[in-house]
Amino acid sequence: HVQLVESGGGSVQAGGSLRLSCAASGYTGSRPCMAWFRQAPGKEREGIAAVNDAGSTAYADSVKGRFTISTDNAKSTLHLEMNSLKPDDTAMYYCAARLVRWCIATHMEADRYHYWGQGTQVTVS
């Protein structure tokens, strides 16, 4: 079955940077189309970045210009480069995947995704 394993979270001071990664495995036939979400305490899960096969990206307004989503050549590892971090960015960050033949759309709605990582905590003080 599909497994998503995130890494790279941690604590950082405001203005700092972190890089998250998410490795996907266990899929056959179809390929993962992936995105990043985050959830702060007491808030709903929020889609923040998505990428498609062509490299087109989509970002939530709250992170646009500060975060960059990317994948490796095999499209099996997802990254999120986070710069100019703010205390409001403090949350549990999750990668999510949906299995497709061609990853065309850059959805950021949680109900579009069927597979989720365990999450990695990002704390900005």
JSON list of C-alpha atoms in Angstrom, two decimals:
[
{"chain": "A", "resi": 1, "resn": "HIS", "atom": "CA", "xyz": [0.00, 0.00, 0.00]},
{"chain": "A", "resi": 2, "resn": "VAL", "atom": "CA", "xyz": [1.06, 3.62, -0.45]},
{"chain": "A", "resi": 3, "resn": "GLN", "atom": "CA", "xyz": [3.30, 5.04, 2.26]},
{"chain": "A", "resi": 4, "resn": "LEU", "atom": "CA", "xyz": [4.28, 8.66, 2.70]},
{"chain": "A", "resi": 5, "resn": "VAL", "atom": "CA", "xyz": [7.07, 9.53, 5.09]},
{"chain": "A", "resi": 6, "resn": "GLU", "atom": "CA", "xyz": [7.79, 13.16, 5.92]},
{"chain": "A", "resi": 7, "resn": "SER", "atom": "CA", "xyz": [11.02, 14.52, 7.33]},
{"chain": "A", "resi": 8, "resn": "GLY", "atom": "CA", "xyz": [12.67, 17.84, 7.99]},
{"chain": "A", "resi": 9, "resn": "GLY", "atom": "CA", "xyz": [10.44, 19.52, 10.54]},
{"chain": "A", "resi": 10, "resn": "GLY", "atom": "CA", "xyz": [11.76, 21.23, 13.64]},
{"chain": "A", "resi": 11, "resn": "SER", "atom": "CA", "xyz": [11.95, 24.46, 15.57]},
{"chain": "A", "resi": 12, "resn": "VAL", "atom": "CA", "xyz": [13.23, 27.68, 14.06]},
{"chain": "A", "resi": 13, "resn": "GLN", "atom": "CA", "xyz": [13.20, 31.36, 14.86]},
{"chain": "A", "resi": 14, "resn": "ALA", "atom": "CA", "xyz": [11.04, 33.75, 12.91]},
{"chain": "A", "resi": 15, "resn": "GLY", "atom": "CA", "xyz": [12.69, 34.65, 9.63]},
{"chain": "A", "resi": 16, "resn": "GLY", "atom": "CA", "xyz": [14.43, 31.32, 9.40]},
{"chain": "A", "resi": 17, "resn": "SER", "atom": "CA", "xyz": [14.11, 28.50, 6.90]},
{"chain": "A", "resi": 18, "resn": "LEU", "atom": "CA", "xyz": [13.30, 24.80, 6.87]},
{"chain": "A", "resi": 19, "resn": "ARG", "atom": "CA", "xyz": [13.08, 22.18, 4.16]},
{"chain": "A", "resi": 20, "resn": "LEU", "atom": "CA", "xyz": [10.53, 19.40, 4.37]},
{"chain": "A", "resi": 21, "resn": "SER", "atom": "CA", "xyz": [10.67, 16.20, 2.35]},
{"chain": "A", "resi": 22, "resn": "CYS", "atom": "CA", "xyz": [8.16, 13.44, 1.75]},
{"chain": "A", "resi": 23, "resn": "ALA", "atom": "CA", "xyz": [9.09, 10.08, 0.26]},
{"chain": "A", "resi": 24, "resn": "ALA", "atom": "CA", "xyz": [6.35, 8.08, -1.43]},
{"chain": "A", "resi": 25, "resn": "SER", "atom": "CA", "xyz": [6.52, 4.32, -1.83]},
{"chain": "A", "resi": 26, "resn": "GLY", "atom": "CA", "xyz": [4.34, 1.26, -2.24]},
{"chain": "A", "resi": 27, "resn": "TYR", "atom": "CA", "xyz": [2.44, 2.30, -5.34]},
{"chain": "A", "resi": 28, "resn": "THR", "atom": "CA", "xyz": [2.23, 0.34, -8.57]},
{"chain": "A", "resi": 29, "resn": "GLY", "atom": "CA", "xyz": [0.73, 1.21, -11.92]},
{"chain": "A", "resi": 30, "resn": "SER", "atom": "CA", "xyz": [-0.50, 4.69, -11.11]},
{"chain": "A", "resi": 31, "resn": "ARG", "atom": "CA", "xyz": [1.75, 7.43, -9.77]},
{"chain": "A", "resi": 32, "resn": "PRO", "atom": "CA", "xyz": [1.35, 9.77, -6.83]},
{"chain": "A", "resi": 33, "resn": "CYS", "atom": "CA", "xyz": [0.16, 13.31, -7.41]},
{"chain": "A", "resi": 34, "resn": "MET", "atom": "CA", "xyz": [1.21, 15.13, -4.26]},
{"chain": "A", "resi": 35, "resn": "ALA", "atom": "CA", "xyz": [0.62, 18.21, -2.17]},
{"chain": "A", "resi": 36, "resn": "TRP", "atom": "CA", "xyz": [1.46, 19.74, 1.19]},
{"chain": "A", "resi": 37, "resn": "PHE", "atom": "CA", "xyz": [-1.07, 20.52, 3.90]},
{"chain": "A", "resi": 38, "resn": "ARG", "atom": "CA", "xyz": [-0.75, 21.87, 7.39]},
{"chain": "A", "resi": 39, "resn": "GLN", "atom": "CA", "xyz": [-2.90, 21.96, 10.49]},
{"chain": "A", "resi": 40, "resn": "ALA", "atom": "CA", "xyz": [-2.44, 24.27, 13.43]},
{"chain": "A", "resi": 41, "resn": "PRO", "atom": "CA", "xyz": [-4.04, 23.53, 16.81]},
{"chain": "A", "resi": 42, "resn": "GLY", "atom": "CA", "xyz": [-7.72, 24.41, 16.75]},
{"chain": "A", "resi": 43, "resn": "LYS", "atom": "CA", "xyz": [-7.72, 25.05, 13.02]},
{"chain": "A", "resi": 44, "resn": "GLU", "atom": "CA", "xyz": [-8.80, 23.08, 9.98]},
{"chain": "A", "resi": 45, "resn": "ARG", "atom": "CA", "xyz": [-6.32, 21.32, 7.76]},
{"chain": "A", "resi": 46, "resn": "GLU", "atom": "CA", "xyz": [-5.18, 23.75, 5.07]},
{"chain": "A", "resi": 47, "resn": "GLY", "atom": "CA", "xyz": [-3.79, 22.99, 1.65]},
{"chain": "A", "resi": 48, "resn": "ILE", "atom": "CA", "xyz": [-0.70, 25.11, 1.11]},
{"chain": "A", "resi": 49, "resn": "ALA", "atom": "CA", "xyz": [1.10, 23.87, -1.99]},
{"chain": "A", "resi": 50, "resn": "ALA", "atom": "CA", "xyz": [0.64, 21.44, -4.86]},
{"chain": "A", "resi": 51, "resn": "VAL", "atom": "CA", "xyz": [2.62, 20.52, -7.97]},
{"chain": "A", "resi": 52, "resn": "ASN", "atom": "CA", "xyz": [1.81, 18.67, -11.20]},
{"chain": "A", "resi": 53, "resn": "ASP", "atom": "CA", "xyz": [3.83, 16.65, -13.71]},
{"chain": "A", "resi": 54, "resn": "ALA", "atom": "CA", "xyz": [4.62, 19.72, -15.78]},
{"chain": "A", "resi": 55, "resn": "GLY", "atom": "CA", "xyz": [6.07, 21.47, -12.77]},
{"chain": "A", "resi": 56, "resn": "SER", "atom": "CA", "xyz": [3.17, 23.88, -12.45]},
{"chain": "A", "resi": 57, "resn": "THR", "atom": "CA", "xyz": [2.57, 24.86, -8.86]},
{"chain": "A", "resi": 58, "resn": "ALA", "atom": "CA", "xyz": [-0.19, 26.29, -6.73]},
{"chain": "A", "resi": 59, "resn": "TYR", "atom": "CA", "xyz": [0.14, 27.96, -3.36]},
{"chain": "A", "resi": 60, "resn": "ALA", "atom": "CA", "xyz": [-2.12, 29.24, -0.66]},
{"chain": "A", "resi": 61, "resn": "ASP", "atom": "CA", "xyz": [-1.99, 33.01, -0.32]},
{"chain": "A", "resi": 62, "resn": "SER", "atom": "CA", "xyz": [-0.59, 32.60, 3.18]},
{"chain": "A", "resi": 63, "resn": "VAL", "atom": "CA", "xyz": [2.64, 31.03, 1.88]},
{"chain": "A", "resi": 64, "resn": "LYS", "atom": "CA", "xyz": [2.97, 32.43, -1.62]},
{"chain": "A", "resi": 65, "resn": "GLY", "atom": "CA", "xyz": [6.36, 33.97, -2.23]},
{"chain": "A", "resi": 66, "resn": "ARG", "atom": "CA", "xyz": [7.89, 32.29, 0.82]},
{"chain": "A", "resi": 67, "resn": "PHE", "atom": "CA", "xyz": [7.41, 28.55, 0.23]},
{"chain": "A", "resi": 68, "resn": "THR", "atom": "CA", "xyz": [8.50, 26.53, -2.79]},
{"chain": "A", "resi": 69, "resn": "ILE", "atom": "CA", "xyz": [7.19, 23.06, -3.63]},
{"chain": "A", "resi": 70, "resn": "SER", "atom": "CA", "xyz": [9.18, 20.70, -5.83]},
{"chain": "A", "resi": 71, "resn": "THR", "atom": "CA", "xyz": [9.62, 17.04, -6.69]},
{"chain": "A", "resi": 72, "resn": "ASP", "atom": "CA", "xyz": [12.60, 14.93, -7.67]},
{"chain": "A", "resi": 73, "resn": "ASN", "atom": "CA", "xyz": [12.98, 13.61, -11.21]},
{"chain": "A", "resi": 74, "resn": "ALA", "atom": "CA", "xyz": [11.21, 10.37, -10.36]},
{"chain": "A", "resi": 75, "resn": "LYS", "atom": "CA", "xyz": [8.28, 12.34, -8.90]},
{"chain": "A", "resi": 76, "resn": "SER", "atom": "CA", "xyz": [8.43, 10.09, -5.85]},
{"chain": "A", "resi": 77, "resn": "THR", "atom": "CA", "xyz": [9.86, 12.58, -3.38]},
{"chain": "A", "resi": 78, "resn": "LEU", "atom": "CA", "xyz": [8.17, 15.86, -2.59]},
{"chain": "A", "resi": 79, "resn": "HIS", "atom": "CA", "xyz": [9.93, 18.83, -1.04]},
{"chain": "A", "resi": 80, "resn": "LEU", "atom": "CA", "xyz": [8.81, 22.06, 0.55]},
{"chain": "A", "resi": 81, "resn": "GLU", "atom": "CA", "xyz": [11.35, 24.82, 0.95]},
{"chain": "A", "resi": 82, "resn": "MET", "atom": "CA", "xyz": [10.07, 27.25, 3.58]},
{"chain": "A", "resi": 83, "resn": "ASN", "atom": "CA", "xyz": [11.69, 30.66, 3.92]},
{"chain": "A", "resi": 84, "resn": "SER", "atom": "CA", "xyz": [10.90, 33.78, 5.94]},
{"chain": "A", "resi": 85, "resn": "LEU", "atom": "CA", "xyz": [9.03, 31.66, 8.43]},
{"chain": "A", "resi": 86, "resn": "LYS", "atom": "CA", "xyz": [6.55, 33.32, 10.74]},
{"chain": "A", "resi": 87, "resn": "PRO", "atom": "CA", "xyz": [5.02, 32.19, 14.04]},
{"chain": "A", "resi": 88, "resn": "ASP", "atom": "CA", "xyz": [1.73, 31.74, 12.13]},
{"chain": "A", "resi": 89, "resn": "ASP", "atom": "CA", "xyz": [3.44, 28.97, 10.15]},
{"chain": "A", "resi": 90, "resn": "THR", "atom": "CA", "xyz": [3.60, 26.84, 13.29]},
{"chain": "A", "resi": 91, "resn": "ALA", "atom": "CA", "xyz": [1.64, 23.68, 12.52]},
{"chain": "A", "resi": 92, "resn": "MET", "atom": "CA", "xyz": [1.83, 19.98, 11.80]},
{"chain": "A", "resi": 93, "resn": "TYR", "atom": "CA", "xyz": [2.76, 19.61, 8.14]},
{"chain": "A", "resi": 94, "resn": "TYR", "atom": "CA", "xyz": [1.48, 16.69, 6.10]},
{"chain": "A", "resi": 95, "resn": "CYS", "atom": "CA", "xyz": [2.14, 15.48, 2.61]},
{"chain": "A", "resi": 96, "resn": "ALA", "atom": "CA", "xyz": [-0.72, 13.91, 0.76]},
{"chain": "A", "resi": 97, "resn": "ALA", "atom": "CA", "xyz": [-1.03, 11.87, -2.40]},
{"chain": "A", "resi": 98, "resn": "ARG", "atom": "CA", "xyz": [-3.64, 10.70, -4.87]},
{"chain": "A", "resi": 99, "resn": "LEU", "atom": "CA", "xyz": [-2.84, 8.01, -7.40]},
{"chain": "A", "resi": 100, "resn": "VAL", "atom": "CA", "xyz": [-3.27, 9.08, -11.01]},
{"chain": "A", "resi": 101, "resn": "ARG", "atom": "CA", "xyz": [-2.06, 8.18, -14.47]},
{"chain": "A", "resi": 102, "resn": "TRP", "atom": "CA", "xyz": [-1.11, 11.78, -15.22]},
{"chain": "A", "resi": 103, "resn": "CYS", "atom": "CA", "xyz": [-0.80, 14.45, -12.59]},
{"chain": "A", "resi": 104, "resn": "ILE", "atom": "CA", "xyz": [-2.38, 17.46, -14.27]},
{"chain": "A", "resi": 105, "resn": "ALA", "atom": "CA", "xyz": [-4.37, 19.33, -11.64]},
{"chain": "A", "resi": 106, "resn": "THR", "atom": "CA", "xyz": [-2.88, 21.02, -8.59]},
{"chain": "A", "resi": 107, "resn": "HIS", "atom": "CA", "xyz": [-5.64, 20.34, -6.10]},
{"chain": "A", "resi": 108, "resn": "MET", "atom": "CA", "xyz": [-5.34, 21.68, -2.58]},
{"chain": "A", "resi": 109, "resn": "GLU", "atom": "CA", "xyz": [-8.58, 20.31, -1.17]},
{"chain": "A", "resi": 110, "resn": "ALA", "atom": "CA", "xyz": [-8.01, 17.61, 1.43]},
{"chain": "A", "resi": 111, "resn": "ASP", "atom": "CA", "xyz": [-10.84, 15.42, 0.18]},
{"chain": "A", "resi": 112, "resn": "ARG", "atom": "CA", "xyz": [-9.06, 15.01, -3.16]},
{"chain": "A", "resi": 113, "resn": "TYR", "atom": "CA", "xyz": [-6.29, 13.01, -1.49]},
{"chain": "A", "resi": 114, "resn": "HIS", "atom": "CA", "xyz": [-6.45, 9.44, -0.28]},
{"chain": "A", "resi": 115, "resn": "TYR", "atom": "CA", "xyz": [-3.04, 8.92, 1.27]},
{"chain": "A", "resi": 116, "resn": "TRP", "atom": "CA", "xyz": [-1.45, 10.92, 4.05]},
{"chain": "A", "resi": 117, "resn": "GLY", "atom": "CA", "xyz": [1.86, 10.97, 5.84]},
{"chain": "A", "resi": 118, "resn": "GLN", "atom": "CA", "xyz": [2.19, 10.93, 9.59]},
{"chain": "A", "resi": 119, "resn": "GLY", "atom": "CA", "xyz": [3.06, 14.61, 9.73]},
{"chain": "A", "resi": 120, "resn": "THR", "atom": "CA", "xyz": [6.09, 16.57, 10.81]},
{"chain": "A", "resi": 121, "resn": "GLN", "atom": "CA", "xyz": [5.94, 19.41, 13.32]},
{"chain": "A", "resi": 122, "resn": "VAL", "atom": "CA", "xyz": [7.15, 22.88, 12.41]},
{"chain": "A", "resi": 123, "resn": "THR", "atom": "CA", "xyz": [7.44, 25.39, 15.25]},
{"chain": "A", "resi": 124, "resn": "VAL", "atom": "CA", "xyz": [8.37, 29.01, 14.61]},
{"chain": "A", "resi": 125, "resn": "SER", "atom": "CA", "xyz": [9.07, 31.27, 17.58]}
]
